[in-house]
PDB file of C-alpha atoms in Angstrom:
ATOM      1  CA  MET A  11     -45.032  50.410 -53.168  1.00  0.00           C
ATOM      2  CA  PRO A  12     -42.028  48.216 -52.217  1.00  0.00           C
ATOM      3  CA  ALA A  13     -39.156  47.846 -54.646  1.00  0.00           C
ATOM      4  CA  PRO A  14     -39.156  44.640 -56.711  1.00  0.00           C
ATOM      5  CA  ILE A  15     -37.033  41.834 -55.306  1.00  0.00           C
ATOM      6  CA  ASN A  16     -34.535  39.983 -57.444  1.00  0.00           C
ATOM      7  CA  PRO A  17     -35.656  36.298 -57.581  1.00  0.00           C
ATOM      8  CA  THR A  18     -32.245  35.064 -56.410  1.00  0.00           C
ATOM      9  CA  ARG A  19     -32.377  37.433 -53.442  1.00  0.00           C
ATOM     10  CA  LEU A  20     -35.943  36.301 -52.741  1.00  0.00           C
ATOM     11  CA  TYR A  21     -34.894  32.631 -52.628  1.00  0.00           C
ATOM     12  CA  GLU A  22     -31.973  33.475 -50.346  1.00  0.00           C
ATOM     13  CA  GLU A  23     -34.246  35.406 -47.978  1.00  0.00           C
ATOM     14  CA  ILE A  24     -36.763  32.562 -47.818  1.00  0.00           C
ATOM     15  CA  VAL A  25     -34.061  29.999 -47.010  1.00  0.00           C
ATOM     16  CA  ASN A  26     -32.134  32.211 -44.597  1.00  0.00           C
ATOM     17  CA  GLU A  27     -35.189  33.377 -42.667  1.00  0.00           C
ATOM     18  CA  SER A  28     -36.904  29.985 -42.425  1.00  0.00           C
ATOM     19  CA  SER A  29     -37.535  28.775 -38.882  1.00  0.00           C
ATOM     20  CA  ASP A  30     -36.850  25.255 -40.170  1.00  0.00           C
ATOM     21  CA  ALA A  31     -33.391  23.954 -40.938  1.00  0.00           C
ATOM     22  CA  VAL A  32     -32.675  24.015 -44.671  1.00  0.00           C
ATOM     23  CA  LEU A  33     -29.730  22.214 -46.191  1.00  0.00           C
ATOM     24  CA  PHE A  34     -28.483  20.966 -49.523  1.00  0.00           C
ATOM     25  CA  ALA A  35     -26.003  18.146 -50.053  1.00  0.00           C
ATOM     26  CA  ASP A  36     -24.370  17.313 -53.372  1.00  0.00           C
ATOM     27  CA  ARG A  37     -24.310  13.878 -55.045  1.00  0.00           C
ATOM     28  CA  GLN A  38     -21.535  12.722 -52.729  1.00  0.00           C
ATOM     29  CA  GLY A  39     -23.454  13.800 -49.615  1.00  0.00           C
ATOM     30  CA  ILE A  40     -21.290  16.856 -48.932  1.00  0.00           C
ATOM     31  CA  ILE A  41     -23.164  19.756 -47.342  1.00  0.00           C
ATOM     32  CA  ARG A  42     -23.212  22.800 -49.649  1.00  0.00           C
ATOM     33  CA  LEU A  43     -26.004  24.882 -48.067  1.00  0.00           C
ATOM     34  CA  TRP A  44     -26.717  25.300 -44.346  1.00  0.00           C
ATOM     35  CA  ASN A  45     -29.049  27.991 -43.055  1.00  0.00           C
ATOM     36  CA  SER A  46     -29.024  29.675 -39.648  1.00  0.00           C
ATOM     37  CA  SER A  47     -31.814  27.437 -38.337  1.00  0.00           C
ATOM     38  CA  ALA A  48     -29.689  24.376 -39.186  1.00  0.00           C
ATOM     39  CA  ALA A  49     -26.893  25.981 -37.179  1.00  0.00           C
ATOM     40  CA  SER A  50     -29.222  26.505 -34.215  1.00  0.00           C
ATOM     41  CA  MET A  51     -30.698  23.019 -34.468  1.00  0.00           C
ATOM     42  CA  PHE A  52     -27.469  21.040 -34.837  1.00  0.00           C
ATOM     43  CA  GLY A  53     -24.928  23.341 -33.175  1.00  0.00           C
ATOM     44  CA  TYR A  54     -22.596  23.667 -36.164  1.00  0.00           C
ATOM     45  CA  THR A  55     -22.046  27.034 -37.802  1.00  0.00           C
ATOM     46  CA  ALA A  56     -22.309  27.204 -41.573  1.00  0.00           C
ATOM     47  CA  ALA A  57     -18.522  27.478 -41.724  1.00  0.00           C
ATOM     48  CA  GLU A  58     -18.213  24.221 -39.753  1.00  0.00           C
ATOM     49  CA  ALA A  59     -20.896  22.322 -41.703  1.00  0.00           C
ATOM     50  CA  ILE A  60     -20.382  23.377 -45.319  1.00  0.00           C
ATOM     51  CA  GLY A  61     -17.901  21.063 -47.008  1.00  0.00           C
ATOM     52  CA  GLN A  62     -18.544  18.253 -44.501  1.00  0.00           C
ATOM     53  CA  SER A  63     -20.325  14.946 -45.036  1.00  0.00           C
ATOM     54  CA  LEU A  64     -23.917  14.491 -43.908  1.00  0.00           C
ATOM     55  CA  ASP A  65     -22.392  12.082 -41.378  1.00  0.00           C
ATOM     56  CA  LEU A  66     -22.073  15.253 -39.306  1.00  0.00           C
ATOM     57  CA  ILE A  67     -25.768  14.983 -38.350  1.00  0.00           C
ATOM     58  CA  ILE A  68     -26.509  11.282 -38.895  1.00  0.00           C
ATOM     59  CA  PRO A  69     -26.144   9.013 -35.870  1.00  0.00           C
ATOM     60  CA  GLU A  70     -23.409   6.458 -36.511  1.00  0.00           C
ATOM     61  CA  ASN A  71     -25.702   3.429 -36.248  1.00  0.00           C
ATOM     62  CA  LEU A  72     -27.920   4.795 -39.068  1.00  0.00           C
ATOM     63  CA  ARG A  73     -25.224   5.793 -41.538  1.00  0.00           C
ATOM     64  CA  GLY A  74     -25.025   2.531 -43.500  1.00  0.00           C
ATOM     65  CA  ARG A  75     -28.725   2.478 -44.267  1.00  0.00           C
ATOM     66  CA  HIS A  76     -28.732   6.219 -45.001  1.00  0.00           C
ATOM     67  CA  TRP A  77     -25.886   6.035 -47.534  1.00  0.00           C
ATOM     68  CA  GLU A  78     -27.296   2.973 -49.254  1.00  0.00           C
ATOM     69  CA  GLY A  79     -30.524   4.861 -49.913  1.00  0.00           C
ATOM     70  CA  TYR A  80     -28.860   8.185 -50.660  1.00  0.00           C
ATOM     71  CA  TYR A  81     -26.551   6.826 -53.357  1.00  0.00           C
ATOM     72  CA  ARG A  82     -29.386   4.803 -54.902  1.00  0.00           C
ATOM     73  CA  VAL A  83     -31.458   8.004 -55.203  1.00  0.00           C
ATOM     74  CA  MET A  84     -28.479   9.912 -56.647  1.00  0.00           C
ATOM     75  CA  GLU A  85     -27.997   7.204 -59.298  1.00  0.00           C
ATOM     76  CA  THR A  86     -31.623   6.565 -60.231  1.00  0.00           C
ATOM     77  CA  GLY A  87     -33.357   9.855 -59.488  1.00  0.00           C
ATOM     78  CA  GLU A  88     -36.120   7.822 -57.893  1.00  0.00           C
ATOM     79  CA  THR A  89     -37.224   8.039 -54.302  1.00  0.00           C
ATOM     80  CA  LYS A  90     -40.159   6.555 -52.466  1.00  0.00           C
ATOM     81  CA  TYR A  91     -40.266   9.718 -50.348  1.00  0.00           C
ATOM     82  CA  LYS A  92     -41.609  12.181 -52.927  1.00  0.00           C
ATOM     83  CA  THR A  93     -44.562  13.148 -50.761  1.00  0.00           C
ATOM     84  CA  GLY A  94     -45.104  13.326 -47.065  1.00  0.00           C
ATOM     85  CA  LEU A  95     -42.782  13.802 -44.173  1.00  0.00           C
ATOM     86  CA  LEU A  96     -40.004  11.532 -43.052  1.00  0.00           C
ATOM     87  CA  SER A  97     -38.974  10.949 -39.460  1.00  0.00           C
ATOM     88  CA  SER A  98     -35.494  10.079 -38.286  1.00  0.00           C
ATOM     89  CA  PRO A  99     -33.134  10.702 -35.408  1.00  0.00           C
ATOM     90  CA  GLY A 100     -30.418  13.268 -35.916  1.00  0.00           C
ATOM     91  CA  GLN A 101     -27.286  14.099 -33.987  1.00  0.00           C
ATOM     92  CA  ARG A 102     -26.136  17.454 -32.645  1.00  0.00           C
ATOM     93  CA  LYS A 103     -22.579  18.711 -32.369  1.00  0.00           C
ATOM     94  CA  ASP A 104     -22.560  17.856 -28.651  1.00  0.00           C
ATOM     95  CA  GLY A 105     -23.465  14.244 -29.504  1.00  0.00           C
ATOM     96  CA  SER A 106     -27.044  14.449 -28.239  1.00  0.00           C
ATOM     97  CA  ARG A 107     -29.812  13.022 -30.376  1.00  0.00           C
ATOM     98  CA  ILE A 108     -32.874  14.820 -31.620  1.00  0.00           C
ATOM     99  CA  SER A 109     -36.015  13.594 -33.338  1.00  0.00           C
ATOM    100  CA  LEU A 110     -36.439  15.066 -36.798  1.00  0.00           C
ATOM    101  CA  GLU A 111     -39.312  15.379 -39.199  1.00  0.00           C
ATOM    102  CA  PHE A 112     -38.327  16.460 -42.691  1.00  0.00           C
ATOM    103  CA  SER A 113     -39.126  16.634 -46.357  1.00  0.00           C
ATOM    104  CA  MET A 114     -36.569  16.093 -49.056  1.00  0.00           C
ATOM    105  CA  SER A 115     -36.333  16.810 -52.748  1.00  0.00           C
ATOM    106  CA  ILE A 116     -33.982  15.940 -55.534  1.00  0.00           C
ATOM    107  CA  VAL A 117     -32.272  19.010 -56.988  1.00  0.00           C
ATOM    108  CA  ARG A 118     -31.329  18.999 -60.655  1.00  0.00           C
ATOM    109  CA  ASP A 119     -28.781  21.100 -62.480  1.00  0.00           C
ATOM    110  CA  GLU A 120     -29.355  23.125 -65.667  1.00  0.00           C
ATOM    111  CA  THR A 121     -28.971  20.024 -67.866  1.00  0.00           C
ATOM    112  CA  GLY A 122     -31.449  17.948 -65.860  1.00  0.00           C
ATOM    113  CA  GLY A 123     -28.766  15.913 -64.132  1.00  0.00           C
ATOM    114  CA  ILE A 124     -29.004  15.255 -60.419  1.00  0.00           C
ATOM    115  CA  ALA A 125     -27.031  17.846 -58.467  1.00  0.00           C
ATOM    116  CA  GLY A 126     -27.951  16.559 -55.030  1.00  0.00           C
ATOM    117  CA  CYS A 127     -30.683  16.635 -52.454  1.00  0.00           C
ATOM    118  CA  SER A 128     -32.282  19.337 -50.338  1.00  0.00           C
ATOM    119  CA  ALA A 129     -33.996  18.836 -47.003  1.00  0.00           C
ATOM    120  CA  ILE A 130     -36.170  20.980 -44.785  1.00  0.00           C
ATOM    121  CA  LEU A 131     -35.966  19.692 -41.214  1.00  0.00           C
ATOM    122  CA  ARG A 132     -37.854  20.372 -37.996  1.00  0.00           C
ATOM    123  CA  ASP A 133     -36.888  19.321 -34.474  1.00  0.00           C
ATOM    124  CA  ILE A 134     -39.837  17.358 -33.060  1.00  0.00           C
ATOM    125  CA  THR A 135     -38.027  15.987 -30.002  1.00  0.00           C
ATOM    126  CA  ALA A 136     -40.443  17.552 -27.484  1.00  0.00           C
ATOM    127  CA  ARG A 137     -43.502  16.264 -29.366  1.00  0.00           C
ATOM    128  CA  TRP A 138     -41.992  12.797 -29.746  1.00  0.00           C
ATOM    129  CA  GLN A 139     -41.187  12.662 -26.026  1.00  0.00           C
ATOM    130  CA  LYS A 140     -44.749  13.684 -25.085  1.00  0.00           C
ATOM    131  CA  GLU A 141     -46.201  11.026 -27.390  1.00  0.00           C
ATOM    132  CA  LYS A 142     -43.907   8.408 -25.868  1.00  0.00           C
ATOM    133  CA  GLU A 143     -44.987   9.403 -22.354  1.00  0.00           C
ATOM    134  CA  LEU A 144     -48.674   9.287 -23.320  1.00  0.00           C
ATOM    135  CA  LYS A 145     -48.266   5.816 -24.821  1.00  0.00           C
ATOM    136  CA  GLU A 146     -46.545   4.617 -21.638  1.00  0.00           C
ATOM    137  CA  ARG A 147     -49.316   6.084 -19.469  1.00  0.00           C
ATOM    138  CA  LEU A 148     -51.999   4.483 -21.624  1.00  0.00           C
ATOM    139  CA  LYS A 149     -50.206   1.153 -21.459  1.00  0.00           C
ATOM    140  CA  ALA A 150     -50.016   1.425 -17.650  1.00  0.00           C
ATOM    141  CA  LEU A 151     -53.689   2.342 -17.410  1.00  0.00           C
ATOM    142  CA  GLU A 152     -54.621  -0.660 -19.524  1.00  0.00           C
ATOM    143  CA  GLY A 153     -52.522  -2.852 -17.225  1.00  0.00           C
ATOM    144  CA  ARG A 154     -50.302  -4.030 -20.032  1.00  0.00           C
ATOM    145  CA  THR A 155     -46.702  -5.032 -19.473  1.00  0.00           C
ATOM    146  CA  ASP A 156     -45.496  -5.505 -23.083  1.00  0.00           C
TER     147      ASP A 156
END
């Protein structure tokens, strides 16, 4: 019979071994948790990402809208994204863009106050590109030009 696992160790193992990127940002949008899959996906090591703003992975043209929503959620504790997956472009260290699908959750501290936000992200760039190509082929087959 395997030895019992400490719950904290169990949580760490789940996050660290996830094939999806897992991150946590505090109320100010500063990255405080960055797993190895986030490092692989975005190209930043944990040492490079932790302590940095989420701007690190948000394309510049989307930052204004992102921060408006982020700070509103941090103030109110309300989000329209409680269920389902979100889709958004992300940006890698080399400046290239990727298509992301992710879930997010509000994280609360011991007193019930909002500590920040966690996200579990998946790179869907290849799938998005295939869907785009299929739509273009269908449009061509239908003889549309719009």
